[in-house]
Amino acid sequence: MKTRSGLVAAVALALVGGGGYAAAATLAADDAPAVPAAVERVHAYYRAGPSAEYDGDSGGIGEVRPLRFVVPEGGSRVGVAELSFHYRTRGAGPFYVSVNIGDGADTNLTVRPDEQFLAPAPDGGTATVRFLPPELAGGDTYAAYPAVNSAFPGGARKNVIRTNKVLLTVDLTPR
């Protein structure tokens, strides 16, 4: 009789344990990875990109036409702005690059990071940088544009940065 009660206990334990395993498997199935949403992409190419030139106490910034885009209706989007370009510098710097995104009221939104440092490149260099804009509302129009800058060098020194072959890409994903 002892063997029979031991066998019944083993079968009961297996059923309870198997039920727990089945319940765990069912719960795990609910944690399946989400399918990524489709990415909507807009881009602009600038043969001659933004520039900045500072000579002593005066200077100027060369701008490019903004990339205008409408965020599709049906909810907000999160995005990534990527900038790939060639650049050449003169002077000690510092040199910076940024992507500005404005809404329909021409208000610049906060983009992270606000700017990124570029190493001096008197013989030319290339860079690819990414920025994270804030959540963009569906149905609204935005304008994005790349910018470069430097600092006033003071004295008789000069800081110059010029960019070309600039590709600005903004990827949008539903929130």
CSV table of N, CA and C in Angstrom, one decimal:
chain,number,residue,atom,x,y,z
A,1,MET,N,0.8,-1.2,0.0
A,1,MET,CA,0.0,0.0,0.0
A,1,MET,C,0.9,1.3,0.0
A,2,LYS,N,2.0,1.1,0.6
A,2,LYS,CA,2.9,2.3,0.7
A,2,LYS,C,3.3,2.7,-0.7
A,3,THR,N,3.6,1.7,-1.6
A,3,THR,CA,4.0,2.0,-2.9
A,3,THR,C,2.9,2.7,-3.7
A,4,ARG,N,1.7,2.3,-3.5
A,4,ARG,CA,0.5,2.8,-4.2
A,4,ARG,C,0.3,4.3,-3.8
A,5,SER,N,0.4,4.6,-2.5
A,5,SER,CA,0.2,6.0,-2.0
A,5,SER,C,1.4,6.9,-2.5
A,6,GLY,N,2.6,6.3,-2.5
A,6,GLY,CA,3.7,7.0,-3.1
A,6,GLY,C,3.5,7.4,-4.5
A,7,LEU,N,3.0,6.4,-5.3
A,7,LEU,CA,2.8,6.6,-6.7
A,7,LEU,C,1.7,7.7,-6.9
A,8,VAL,N,0.6,7.7,-6.1
A,8,VAL,CA,-0.4,8.7,-6.2
A,8,VAL,C,0.1,10.0,-5.9
A,9,ALA,N,1.0,10.1,-4.8
A,9,ALA,CA,1.6,11.4,-4.5
A,9,ALA,C,2.5,11.9,-5.6
A,10,ALA,N,3.2,11.0,-6.2
A,10,ALA,CA,4.1,11.4,-7.3
A,10,ALA,C,3.3,11.9,-8.5
A,11,VAL,N,2.2,11.2,-8.8
A,11,VAL,CA,1.4,11.7,-10.0
A,11,VAL,C,0.8,13.0,-9.6
A,12,ALA,N,0.3,13.2,-8.4
A,12,ALA,CA,-0.4,14.5,-8.0
A,12,ALA,C,0.7,15.6,-8.1
A,13,LEU,N,1.9,15.3,-7.6
A,13,LEU,CA,2.9,16.3,-7.7
A,13,LEU,C,3.3,16.7,-9.1
A,14,ALA,N,3.3,15.7,-10.0
A,14,ALA,CA,3.6,15.9,-11.4
A,14,ALA,C,2.6,16.8,-12.0
A,15,LEU,N,1.3,16.5,-11.7
A,15,LEU,CA,0.2,17.3,-12.3
A,15,LEU,C,0.2,18.7,-11.8
A,16,VAL,N,0.4,18.9,-10.5
A,16,VAL,CA,0.5,20.3,-9.9
A,16,VAL,C,1.7,21.0,-10.5
A,17,GLY,N,2.8,20.3,-10.5
A,17,GLY,CA,4.0,21.0,-11.1
A,17,GLY,C,3.9,21.3,-12.5
A,18,GLY,N,3.3,20.3,-13.3
A,18,GLY,CA,3.0,20.6,-14.7
A,18,GLY,C,2.1,21.7,-14.9
A,19,GLY,N,1.1,21.8,-14.1
A,19,GLY,CA,0.1,22.9,-14.2
A,19,GLY,C,0.8,24.2,-13.9
A,20,GLY,N,1.7,24.2,-13.0
A,20,GLY,CA,2.5,25.5,-12.7
A,20,GLY,C,3.3,25.8,-13.9
A,21,TYR,N,3.9,24.8,-14.5
A,21,TYR,CA,4.8,25.0,-15.7
A,21,TYR,C,3.9,25.6,-16.8
A,22,ALA,N,2.7,25.0,-17.0
A,22,ALA,CA,1.8,25.4,-18.1
A,22,ALA,C,1.4,26.9,-17.8
A,23,ALA,N,1.1,27.2,-16.6
A,23,ALA,CA,0.7,28.6,-16.2
A,23,ALA,C,1.9,29.5,-16.5
A,24,ALA,N,3.1,29.1,-16.1
A,24,ALA,CA,4.2,30.0,-16.4
A,24,ALA,C,4.5,30.2,-17.9
A,25,ALA,N,4.3,29.1,-18.6
A,25,ALA,CA,4.4,29.2,-20.1
A,25,ALA,C,3.4,30.1,-20.7
A,26,THR,N,2.2,30.1,-20.2
A,26,THR,CA,1.1,31.0,-20.6
A,26,THR,C,1.5,32.4,-20.3
A,27,LEU,N,1.9,32.7,-19.1
A,27,LEU,CA,2.3,34.0,-18.7
A,27,LEU,C,3.5,34.5,-19.6
A,28,ALA,N,4.4,33.7,-19.9
A,28,ALA,CA,5.6,34.0,-20.7
A,28,ALA,C,5.2,34.4,-22.1
A,29,ALA,N,4.1,33.7,-22.6
A,29,ALA,CA,3.7,34.0,-24.0
A,29,ALA,C,3.1,35.4,-24.1
A,30,ASP,N,2.5,36.0,-23.0
A,30,ASP,CA,2.0,37.3,-23.0
A,30,ASP,C,3.2,38.3,-23.0
A,31,ASP,N,4.4,37.9,-22.6
A,31,ASP,CA,5.5,38.8,-22.6
A,31,ASP,C,6.3,38.8,-23.9
A,32,ALA,N,5.7,38.3,-25.0
A,32,ALA,CA,6.3,38.3,-26.3
A,32,ALA,C,6.8,39.7,-26.7
A,33,PRO,N,7.9,39.8,-27.4
A,33,PRO,CA,8.3,41.1,-27.8
A,33,PRO,C,7.3,41.8,-28.8
A,34,ALA,N,7.2,43.1,-28.6
A,34,ALA,CA,6.3,43.9,-29.4
A,34,ALA,C,6.9,44.0,-30.8
A,35,VAL,N,6.0,44.1,-31.8
A,35,VAL,CA,6.5,44.3,-33.2
A,35,VAL,C,6.8,45.8,-33.3
A,36,PRO,N,7.9,46.2,-33.8
A,36,PRO,CA,8.2,47.6,-34.0
A,36,PRO,C,7.3,48.3,-34.9
A,37,ALA,N,7.0,49.5,-34.6
A,37,ALA,CA,6.1,50.3,-35.5
A,37,ALA,C,6.9,50.7,-36.8
A,38,ALA,N,6.2,51.0,-37.8
A,38,ALA,CA,6.8,51.5,-39.0
A,38,ALA,C,7.5,52.9,-38.8
A,39,VAL,N,8.6,53.1,-39.4
A,39,VAL,CA,9.3,54.4,-39.3
A,39,VAL,C,8.9,55.2,-40.5
A,40,GLU,N,8.6,56.5,-40.3
A,40,GLU,CA,8.3,57.4,-41.3
A,40,GLU,C,9.6,58.3,-41.4
A,41,ARG,N,10.1,58.5,-42.6
A,41,ARG,CA,11.4,59.2,-42.8
A,41,ARG,C,11.2,60.4,-43.7
A,42,VAL,N,11.8,61.5,-43.4
A,42,VAL,CA,12.0,62.7,-44.2
A,42,VAL,C,13.4,63.0,-44.3
A,43,HIS,N,13.9,63.6,-45.4
A,43,HIS,CA,15.3,64.0,-45.5
A,43,HIS,C,15.5,65.1,-46.4
A,44,ALA,N,16.7,65.8,-46.3
A,44,ALA,CA,17.1,66.8,-47.2
A,44,ALA,C,18.6,66.7,-47.4
A,45,TYR,N,19.0,67.1,-48.6
A,45,TYR,CA,20.5,67.1,-48.9
A,45,TYR,C,20.9,68.5,-49.2
A,46,TYR,N,22.0,68.9,-48.7
A,46,TYR,CA,22.5,70.2,-48.9
A,46,TYR,C,23.9,70.1,-49.5
A,47,ARG,N,24.1,70.5,-50.7
A,47,ARG,CA,25.5,70.4,-51.3
A,47,ARG,C,26.4,71.3,-50.6
A,48,ALA,N,26.0,72.5,-50.3
A,48,ALA,CA,26.7,73.4,-49.4
A,48,ALA,C,25.9,73.6,-48.2
A,49,GLY,N,26.5,73.3,-47.0
A,49,GLY,CA,25.8,73.3,-45.8
A,49,GLY,C,26.0,74.6,-45.0
A,50,PRO,N,25.6,74.6,-43.7
A,50,PRO,CA,25.7,75.7,-42.9
A,50,PRO,C,27.2,76.0,-42.6
A,51,SER,N,27.5,77.3,-42.2
A,51,SER,CA,28.9,77.7,-42.0
A,51,SER,C,28.9,78.7,-40.9
A,52,ALA,N,30.0,79.0,-40.3
A,52,ALA,CA,30.2,80.0,-39.3
A,52,ALA,C,31.6,80.6,-39.5
A,53,GLU,N,31.7,81.9,-39.4
A,53,GLU,CA,33.0,82.6,-39.5
A,53,GLU,C,33.1,83.7,-38.5
A,54,TYR,N,34.2,83.7,-37.7
A,54,TYR,CA,34.4,84.7,-36.7
A,54,TYR,C,35.8,85.2,-36.8
A,55,ASP,N,35.9,86.5,-36.9
A,55,ASP,CA,37.2,87.2,-37.1
A,55,ASP,C,37.4,88.3,-36.1
A,56,GLY,N,38.1,88.0,-35.0
A,56,GLY,CA,38.3,89.0,-34.0
A,56,GLY,C,36.9,89.2,-33.3
A,57,ASP,N,36.3,90.4,-33.4
A,57,ASP,CA,35.1,90.8,-32.7
A,57,ASP,C,33.9,90.7,-33.7
A,58,SER,N,34.0,90.3,-34.9
A,58,SER,CA,32.9,90.2,-35.8
A,58,SER,C,32.8,88.8,-36.4
A,59,GLY,N,31.6,88.5,-36.9
A,59,GLY,CA,31.4,87.2,-37.5
A,59,GLY,C,30.1,87.1,-38.1
A,60,GLY,N,29.8,85.9,-38.7
A,60,GLY,CA,28.6,85.6,-39.3
A,60,GLY,C,28.3,84.1,-39.4
A,61,ILE,N,27.0,83.8,-39.6
A,61,ILE,CA,26.6,82.4,-39.7
A,61,ILE,C,25.8,82.3,-41.0
A,62,GLY,N,26.2,81.2,-41.8
A,62,GLY,CA,25.5,80.9,-43.0
A,62,GLY,C,24.5,79.8,-42.7
A,63,GLU,N,23.3,80.1,-43.1
A,63,GLU,CA,22.2,79.1,-42.8
A,63,GLU,C,21.7,78.4,-44.1
A,64,VAL,N,21.0,77.3,-43.9
A,64,VAL,CA,20.4,76.6,-45.1
A,64,VAL,C,18.9,76.6,-44.9
A,65,ARG,N,18.2,76.4,-46.0
A,65,ARG,CA,16.7,76.3,-46.0
A,65,ARG,C,16.3,75.1,-45.2
A,66,PRO,N,15.3,75.3,-44.3
A,66,PRO,CA,14.9,74.3,-43.4
A,66,PRO,C,14.1,73.1,-44.2
A,67,LEU,N,14.2,72.0,-43.6
A,67,LEU,CA,13.4,70.8,-44.1
A,67,LEU,C,12.1,70.9,-43.4
A,68,ARG,N,11.0,71.1,-44.2
A,68,ARG,CA,9.7,71.3,-43.6
A,68,ARG,C,8.9,69.9,-43.8
A,69,PHE,N,8.3,69.5,-42.7
A,69,PHE,CA,7.5,68.2,-42.8
A,69,PHE,C,6.3,68.3,-41.9
A,70,VAL,N,5.3,67.5,-42.2
A,70,VAL,CA,4.1,67.4,-41.5
A,70,VAL,C,4.0,66.0,-40.8
A,71,VAL,N,3.8,66.0,-39.5
A,71,VAL,CA,3.7,64.8,-38.8
A,71,VAL,C,2.3,64.2,-39.1
A,72,PRO,N,2.2,62.9,-39.5
A,72,PRO,CA,0.8,62.4,-39.9
A,72,PRO,C,-0.1,62.4,-38.7
A,73,GLU,N,-1.4,62.6,-39.1
A,73,GLU,CA,-2.5,62.6,-38.1
A,73,GLU,C,-2.5,61.2,-37.4
A,74,GLY,N,-3.2,61.1,-36.3
A,74,GLY,CA,-3.4,59.9,-35.6
A,74,GLY,C,-2.4,59.6,-34.5
A,75,GLY,N,-2.1,60.7,-33.8
A,75,GLY,CA,-1.2,60.5,-32.6
A,75,GLY,C,0.2,61.1,-32.8
A,76,SER,N,0.8,61.3,-31.7
A,76,SER,CA,2.1,61.9,-31.8
A,76,SER,C,3.2,61.0,-32.2
A,77,ARG,N,4.4,61.5,-32.5
A,77,ARG,CA,5.5,60.7,-32.9
A,77,ARG,C,6.7,61.1,-32.1
A,78,VAL,N,7.6,60.1,-31.9
A,78,VAL,CA,8.9,60.3,-31.4
A,78,VAL,C,9.9,60.2,-32.5
A,79,GLY,N,11.0,60.9,-32.4
A,79,GLY,CA,11.9,61.0,-33.6
A,79,GLY,C,13.4,61.0,-33.2
A,80,VAL,N,14.1,60.8,-34.3
A,80,VAL,CA,15.6,60.9,-34.2
A,80,VAL,C,16.0,61.7,-35.4
A,81,ALA,N,16.8,62.7,-35.2
A,81,ALA,CA,17.3,63.5,-36.3
A,81,ALA,C,18.8,63.2,-36.4
A,82,GLU,N,19.2,62.8,-37.6
A,82,GLU,CA,20.6,62.4,-37.9
A,82,GLU,C,21.2,63.3,-38.9
A,83,LEU,N,22.4,63.7,-38.7
A,83,LEU,CA,23.1,64.6,-39.6
A,83,LEU,C,24.4,64.0,-40.0
A,84,SER,N,24.7,63.8,-41.3
A,84,SER,CA,26.0,63.3,-41.8
A,84,SER,C,26.5,64.4,-42.7
A,85,PHE,N,27.8,64.7,-42.6
A,85,PHE,CA,28.4,65.8,-43.4
A,85,PHE,C,29.9,65.7,-43.4
A,86,HIS,N,30.4,66.5,-44.4
A,86,HIS,CA,31.9,66.8,-44.5
A,86,HIS,C,32.0,68.2,-43.9
A,87,TYR,N,33.2,68.4,-43.3
A,87,TYR,CA,33.4,69.8,-42.8
A,87,TYR,C,34.9,70.1,-42.8
A,88,ARG,N,35.2,71.4,-42.8
A,88,ARG,CA,36.6,71.9,-42.8
A,88,ARG,C,36.6,73.0,-41.8
A,89,THR,N,37.7,73.1,-41.0
A,89,THR,CA,37.8,74.2,-40.0
A,89,THR,C,39.1,75.0,-40.2
A,90,ARG,N,39.1,76.2,-39.7
A,90,ARG,CA,40.3,77.0,-39.6
A,90,ARG,C,40.3,77.7,-38.2
A,91,GLY,N,41.4,77.6,-37.5
A,91,GLY,CA,41.4,78.2,-36.2
A,91,GLY,C,41.3,77.1,-35.1
A,92,ALA,N,41.5,77.6,-33.9
A,92,ALA,CA,41.5,76.6,-32.8
A,92,ALA,C,40.2,76.1,-32.3
A,93,GLY,N,39.1,76.8,-32.7
A,93,GLY,CA,37.8,76.4,-32.2
A,93,GLY,C,37.4,77.1,-30.9
A,94,PRO,N,36.5,76.5,-30.2
A,94,PRO,CA,35.8,75.3,-30.4
A,94,PRO,C,34.7,75.4,-31.5
A,95,PHE,N,34.4,74.2,-32.0
A,95,PHE,CA,33.4,74.1,-33.1
A,95,PHE,C,32.2,73.2,-32.7
A,96,TYR,N,31.0,73.6,-33.1
A,96,TYR,CA,29.8,72.9,-32.6
A,96,TYR,C,28.9,72.6,-33.8
A,97,VAL,N,28.1,71.6,-33.7
A,97,VAL,CA,27.0,71.3,-34.7
A,97,VAL,C,25.7,71.1,-33.9
A,98,SER,N,24.6,71.5,-34.5
A,98,SER,CA,23.3,71.2,-33.8
A,98,SER,C,22.2,71.0,-34.9
A,99,VAL,N,21.1,70.5,-34.5
A,99,VAL,CA,19.9,70.4,-35.4
A,99,VAL,C,18.8,71.2,-34.6
A,100,ASN,N,18.2,72.1,-35.3
A,100,ASN,CA,17.1,72.9,-34.7
A,100,ASN,C,15.8,72.4,-35.3
A,101,ILE,N,14.8,72.2,-34.5
A,101,ILE,CA,13.5,71.9,-35.0
A,101,ILE,C,12.5,72.9,-34.4
A,102,GLY,N,11.8,73.5,-35.3
A,102,GLY,CA,10.8,74.5,-34.8
A,102,GLY,C,9.4,74.0,-35.2
A,103,ASP,N,8.4,74.5,-34.4
A,103,ASP,CA,7.0,74.2,-34.8
A,103,ASP,C,6.5,75.3,-35.7
A,104,GLY,N,5.2,75.2,-36.0
A,104,GLY,CA,4.6,76.2,-36.9
A,104,GLY,C,4.7,77.6,-36.5
A,105,ALA,N,4.9,77.9,-35.2
A,105,ALA,CA,5.0,79.3,-34.7
A,105,ALA,C,6.5,79.7,-34.7
A,106,ASP,N,7.3,79.0,-35.4
A,106,ASP,CA,8.8,79.3,-35.4
A,106,ASP,C,9.4,79.3,-34.1
A,107,THR,N,8.9,78.5,-33.2
A,107,THR,CA,9.5,78.4,-31.8
A,107,THR,C,10.4,77.2,-31.9
A,108,ASN,N,11.7,77.3,-31.5
A,108,ASN,CA,12.6,76.2,-31.5
A,108,ASN,C,12.3,75.3,-30.3
A,109,LEU,N,12.1,74.0,-30.6
A,109,LEU,CA,11.9,73.0,-29.6
A,109,LEU,C,13.2,72.6,-28.9
A,110,THR,N,13.1,72.0,-27.8
A,110,THR,CA,14.3,71.6,-27.1
A,110,THR,C,14.7,70.2,-27.7
A,111,VAL,N,15.9,70.2,-28.3
A,111,VAL,CA,16.5,69.0,-28.9
A,111,VAL,C,17.7,68.5,-28.0
A,112,ARG,N,17.8,67.2,-27.8
A,112,ARG,CA,18.9,66.7,-26.9
A,112,ARG,C,19.9,65.9,-27.7
A,113,PRO,N,21.2,66.1,-27.6
A,113,PRO,CA,21.8,67.2,-26.9
A,113,PRO,C,21.6,68.5,-27.7
A,114,ASP,N,21.7,69.6,-27.1
A,114,ASP,CA,21.5,70.9,-27.8
A,114,ASP,C,22.5,71.1,-28.8
A,115,GLU,N,23.8,70.7,-28.6
A,115,GLU,CA,24.8,70.8,-29.6
A,115,GLU,C,25.9,69.7,-29.3
A,116,GLN,N,26.7,69.4,-30.3
A,116,GLN,CA,27.7,68.4,-30.2
A,116,GLN,C,29.0,69.0,-30.7
A,117,PHE,N,30.1,68.7,-30.0
A,117,PHE,CA,31.4,69.3,-30.3
A,117,PHE,C,32.0,68.6,-31.5
A,118,LEU,N,32.7,69.4,-32.3
A,118,LEU,CA,33.4,68.9,-33.5
A,118,LEU,C,34.9,69.1,-33.3
A,119,ALA,N,35.7,68.2,-33.6
A,119,ALA,CA,37.1,68.3,-33.5
A,119,ALA,C,37.6,69.2,-34.6
A,120,PRO,N,38.6,70.1,-34.4
A,120,PRO,CA,39.2,70.9,-35.5
A,120,PRO,C,39.6,69.9,-36.6
A,121,ALA,N,39.4,70.4,-37.9
A,121,ALA,CA,39.7,69.5,-39.0
A,121,ALA,C,40.2,70.4,-40.2
A,122,PRO,N,41.4,71.0,-40.0
A,122,PRO,CA,41.9,71.9,-41.1
A,122,PRO,C,42.1,71.2,-42.4
A,123,ASP,N,42.3,69.9,-42.4
A,123,ASP,CA,42.4,69.1,-43.7
A,123,ASP,C,41.1,68.5,-44.1
A,124,GLY,N,40.1,68.8,-43.4
A,124,GLY,CA,38.7,68.2,-43.7
A,124,GLY,C,38.4,67.0,-42.8
A,125,GLY,N,37.2,66.8,-42.6
A,125,GLY,CA,36.7,65.6,-41.8
A,125,GLY,C,35.3,65.3,-42.1
A,126,THR,N,34.8,64.2,-41.6
A,126,THR,CA,33.4,63.8,-41.7
A,126,THR,C,32.9,63.5,-40.3
A,127,ALA,N,31.6,63.6,-40.2
A,127,ALA,CA,30.9,63.3,-38.9
A,127,ALA,C,29.5,62.9,-39.2
A,128,THR,N,29.0,62.1,-38.3
A,128,THR,CA,27.6,61.7,-38.3
A,128,THR,C,27.2,61.9,-36.8
A,129,VAL,N,26.1,62.7,-36.6
A,129,VAL,CA,25.7,62.9,-35.2
A,129,VAL,C,24.2,62.7,-35.2
A,130,ARG,N,23.7,62.4,-34.0
A,130,ARG,CA,22.2,62.2,-33.8
A,130,ARG,C,21.7,63.1,-32.7
A,131,PHE,N,20.4,63.5,-32.9
A,131,PHE,CA,19.8,64.3,-31.9
A,131,PHE,C,18.4,63.7,-31.6
A,132,LEU,N,17.9,64.0,-30.4
A,132,LEU,CA,16.6,63.5,-30.0
A,132,LEU,C,15.6,64.6,-29.8
A,133,PRO,N,14.7,64.9,-30.8
A,133,PRO,CA,13.7,65.9,-30.6
A,133,PRO,C,12.7,65.5,-29.6
A,134,PRO,N,11.9,66.5,-29.1
A,134,PRO,CA,10.8,66.1,-28.2
A,134,PRO,C,9.7,65.4,-29.0
A,135,GLU,N,8.7,64.9,-28.3
A,135,GLU,CA,7.5,64.3,-28.9
A,135,GLU,C,6.9,65.3,-29.9
A,136,LEU,N,6.6,64.9,-31.1
A,136,LEU,CA,6.0,65.8,-32.1
A,136,LEU,C,4.5,65.5,-32.3
A,137,ALA,N,3.7,66.5,-32.3
A,137,ALA,CA,2.2,66.3,-32.3
A,137,ALA,C,1.8,65.9,-33.7
A,138,GLY,N,0.9,65.0,-33.9
A,138,GLY,CA,0.3,64.6,-35.1
A,138,GLY,C,-0.5,65.7,-35.8
A,139,GLY,N,-0.4,65.9,-37.1
A,139,GLY,CA,-1.1,66.9,-37.8
A,139,GLY,C,-0.4,68.3,-37.8
A,140,ASP,N,0.7,68.5,-37.1
A,140,ASP,CA,1.4,69.7,-37.0
A,140,ASP,C,2.6,69.8,-38.0
A,141,THR,N,2.9,71.0,-38.4
A,141,THR,CA,4.0,71.2,-39.4
A,141,THR,C,5.3,71.6,-38.6
A,142,TYR,N,6.4,71.1,-39.0
A,142,TYR,CA,7.7,71.4,-38.3
A,142,TYR,C,8.7,71.7,-39.3
A,143,ALA,N,9.8,72.4,-38.9
A,143,ALA,CA,10.9,72.7,-39.8
A,143,ALA,C,12.2,72.3,-39.0
A,144,ALA,N,13.0,71.6,-39.7
A,144,ALA,CA,14.3,71.2,-39.1
A,144,ALA,C,15.4,71.7,-40.0
A,145,TYR,N,16.5,72.1,-39.3
A,145,TYR,CA,17.7,72.6,-40.1
A,145,TYR,C,18.9,72.4,-39.3
A,146,PRO,N,20.0,72.0,-40.0
A,146,PRO,CA,21.3,71.9,-39.3
A,146,PRO,C,22.0,73.3,-39.1
A,147,ALA,N,22.8,73.3,-38.1
A,147,ALA,CA,23.5,74.6,-37.9
A,147,ALA,C,24.9,74.2,-37.3
A,148,VAL,N,25.9,75.1,-37.6
A,148,VAL,CA,27.2,75.0,-37.0
A,148,VAL,C,27.6,76.3,-36.4
A,149,ASN,N,28.5,76.3,-35.5
A,149,ASN,CA,28.9,77.5,-34.8
A,149,ASN,C,30.3,77.4,-34.2
A,150,SER,N,30.8,78.5,-33.8
A,150,SER,CA,32.1,78.5,-33.1
A,150,SER,C,32.0,79.6,-32.1
A,151,ALA,N,33.2,80.0,-31.6
A,151,ALA,CA,33.2,81.1,-30.6
A,151,ALA,C,34.1,82.2,-31.2
A,152,PHE,N,33.8,83.4,-30.7
A,152,PHE,CA,34.7,84.6,-31.0
A,152,PHE,C,36.1,84.3,-30.5
A,153,PRO,N,37.1,84.2,-31.4
A,153,PRO,CA,38.4,83.9,-31.0
A,153,PRO,C,39.2,85.0,-30.3
A,154,GLY,N,38.7,86.3,-30.4
A,154,GLY,CA,39.4,87.4,-29.8
A,154,GLY,C,40.7,87.7,-30.5
A,155,GLY,N,41.1,89.0,-30.4
A,155,GLY,CA,42.4,89.4,-31.0
A,155,GLY,C,42.3,89.3,-32.5
A,156,ALA,N,43.5,89.0,-33.1
A,156,ALA,CA,43.6,88.9,-34.5
A,156,ALA,C,43.3,87.5,-35.1
A,157,ARG,N,42.8,86.6,-34.2
A,157,ARG,CA,42.7,85.2,-34.6
A,157,ARG,C,41.3,85.0,-35.4
A,158,LYS,N,41.2,83.9,-36.0
A,158,LYS,CA,40.0,83.6,-36.8
A,158,LYS,C,39.5,82.2,-36.6
A,159,ASN,N,38.2,82.0,-36.5
A,159,ASN,CA,37.6,80.7,-36.4
A,159,ASN,C,36.6,80.5,-37.6
A,160,VAL,N,36.8,79.5,-38.4
A,160,VAL,CA,35.9,79.3,-39.5
A,160,VAL,C,35.5,77.8,-39.6
A,161,ILE,N,34.2,77.5,-39.8
A,161,ILE,CA,33.8,76.1,-40.1
A,161,ILE,C,32.8,76.2,-41.3
A,162,ARG,N,33.1,75.3,-42.3
A,162,ARG,CA,32.2,75.2,-43.4
A,162,ARG,C,31.9,73.7,-43.6
A,163,THR,N,30.6,73.5,-44.0
A,163,THR,CA,30.2,72.1,-44.2
A,163,THR,C,29.7,72.0,-45.6
A,164,ASN,N,29.7,70.7,-46.1
A,164,ASN,CA,29.2,70.4,-47.5
A,164,ASN,C,28.8,68.9,-47.4
A,165,LYS,N,28.0,68.5,-48.5
A,165,LYS,CA,27.5,67.2,-48.6
A,165,LYS,C,26.8,66.8,-47.3
A,166,VAL,N,25.8,67.6,-46.9
A,166,VAL,CA,25.1,67.5,-45.7
A,166,VAL,C,23.8,66.7,-45.9
A,167,LEU,N,23.6,65.6,-45.2
A,167,LEU,CA,22.4,64.8,-45.3
A,167,LEU,C,21.7,64.9,-43.9
A,168,LEU,N,20.5,65.5,-43.9
A,168,LEU,CA,19.7,65.6,-42.7
A,168,LEU,C,18.5,64.6,-42.8
A,169,THR,N,18.4,63.7,-41.9
A,169,THR,CA,17.3,62.7,-41.9
A,169,THR,C,16.6,62.8,-40.6
A,170,VAL,N,15.3,62.8,-40.7
A,170,VAL,CA,14.4,62.8,-39.5
A,170,VAL,C,13.6,61.5,-39.6
A,171,ASP,N,13.7,60.6,-38.6
A,171,ASP,CA,12.9,59.4,-38.5
A,171,ASP,C,11.9,59.6,-37.5
A,172,LEU,N,10.6,59.2,-37.8
A,172,LEU,CA,9.5,59.4,-36.9
A,172,LEU,C,8.9,58.0,-36.6
A,173,THR,N,8.6,57.7,-35.4
A,173,THR,CA,7.9,56.5,-35.0
A,173,THR,C,6.7,56.8,-34.2
A,174,PRO,N,5.5,56.2,-34.4
A,174,PRO,CA,4.3,56.4,-33.6
A,174,PRO,C,4.6,56.2,-32.1
A,175,ARG,N,4.1,57.0,-31.3
A,175,ARG,CA,4.3,56.9,-29.8
A,175,ARG,C,3.5,55.7,-29.3
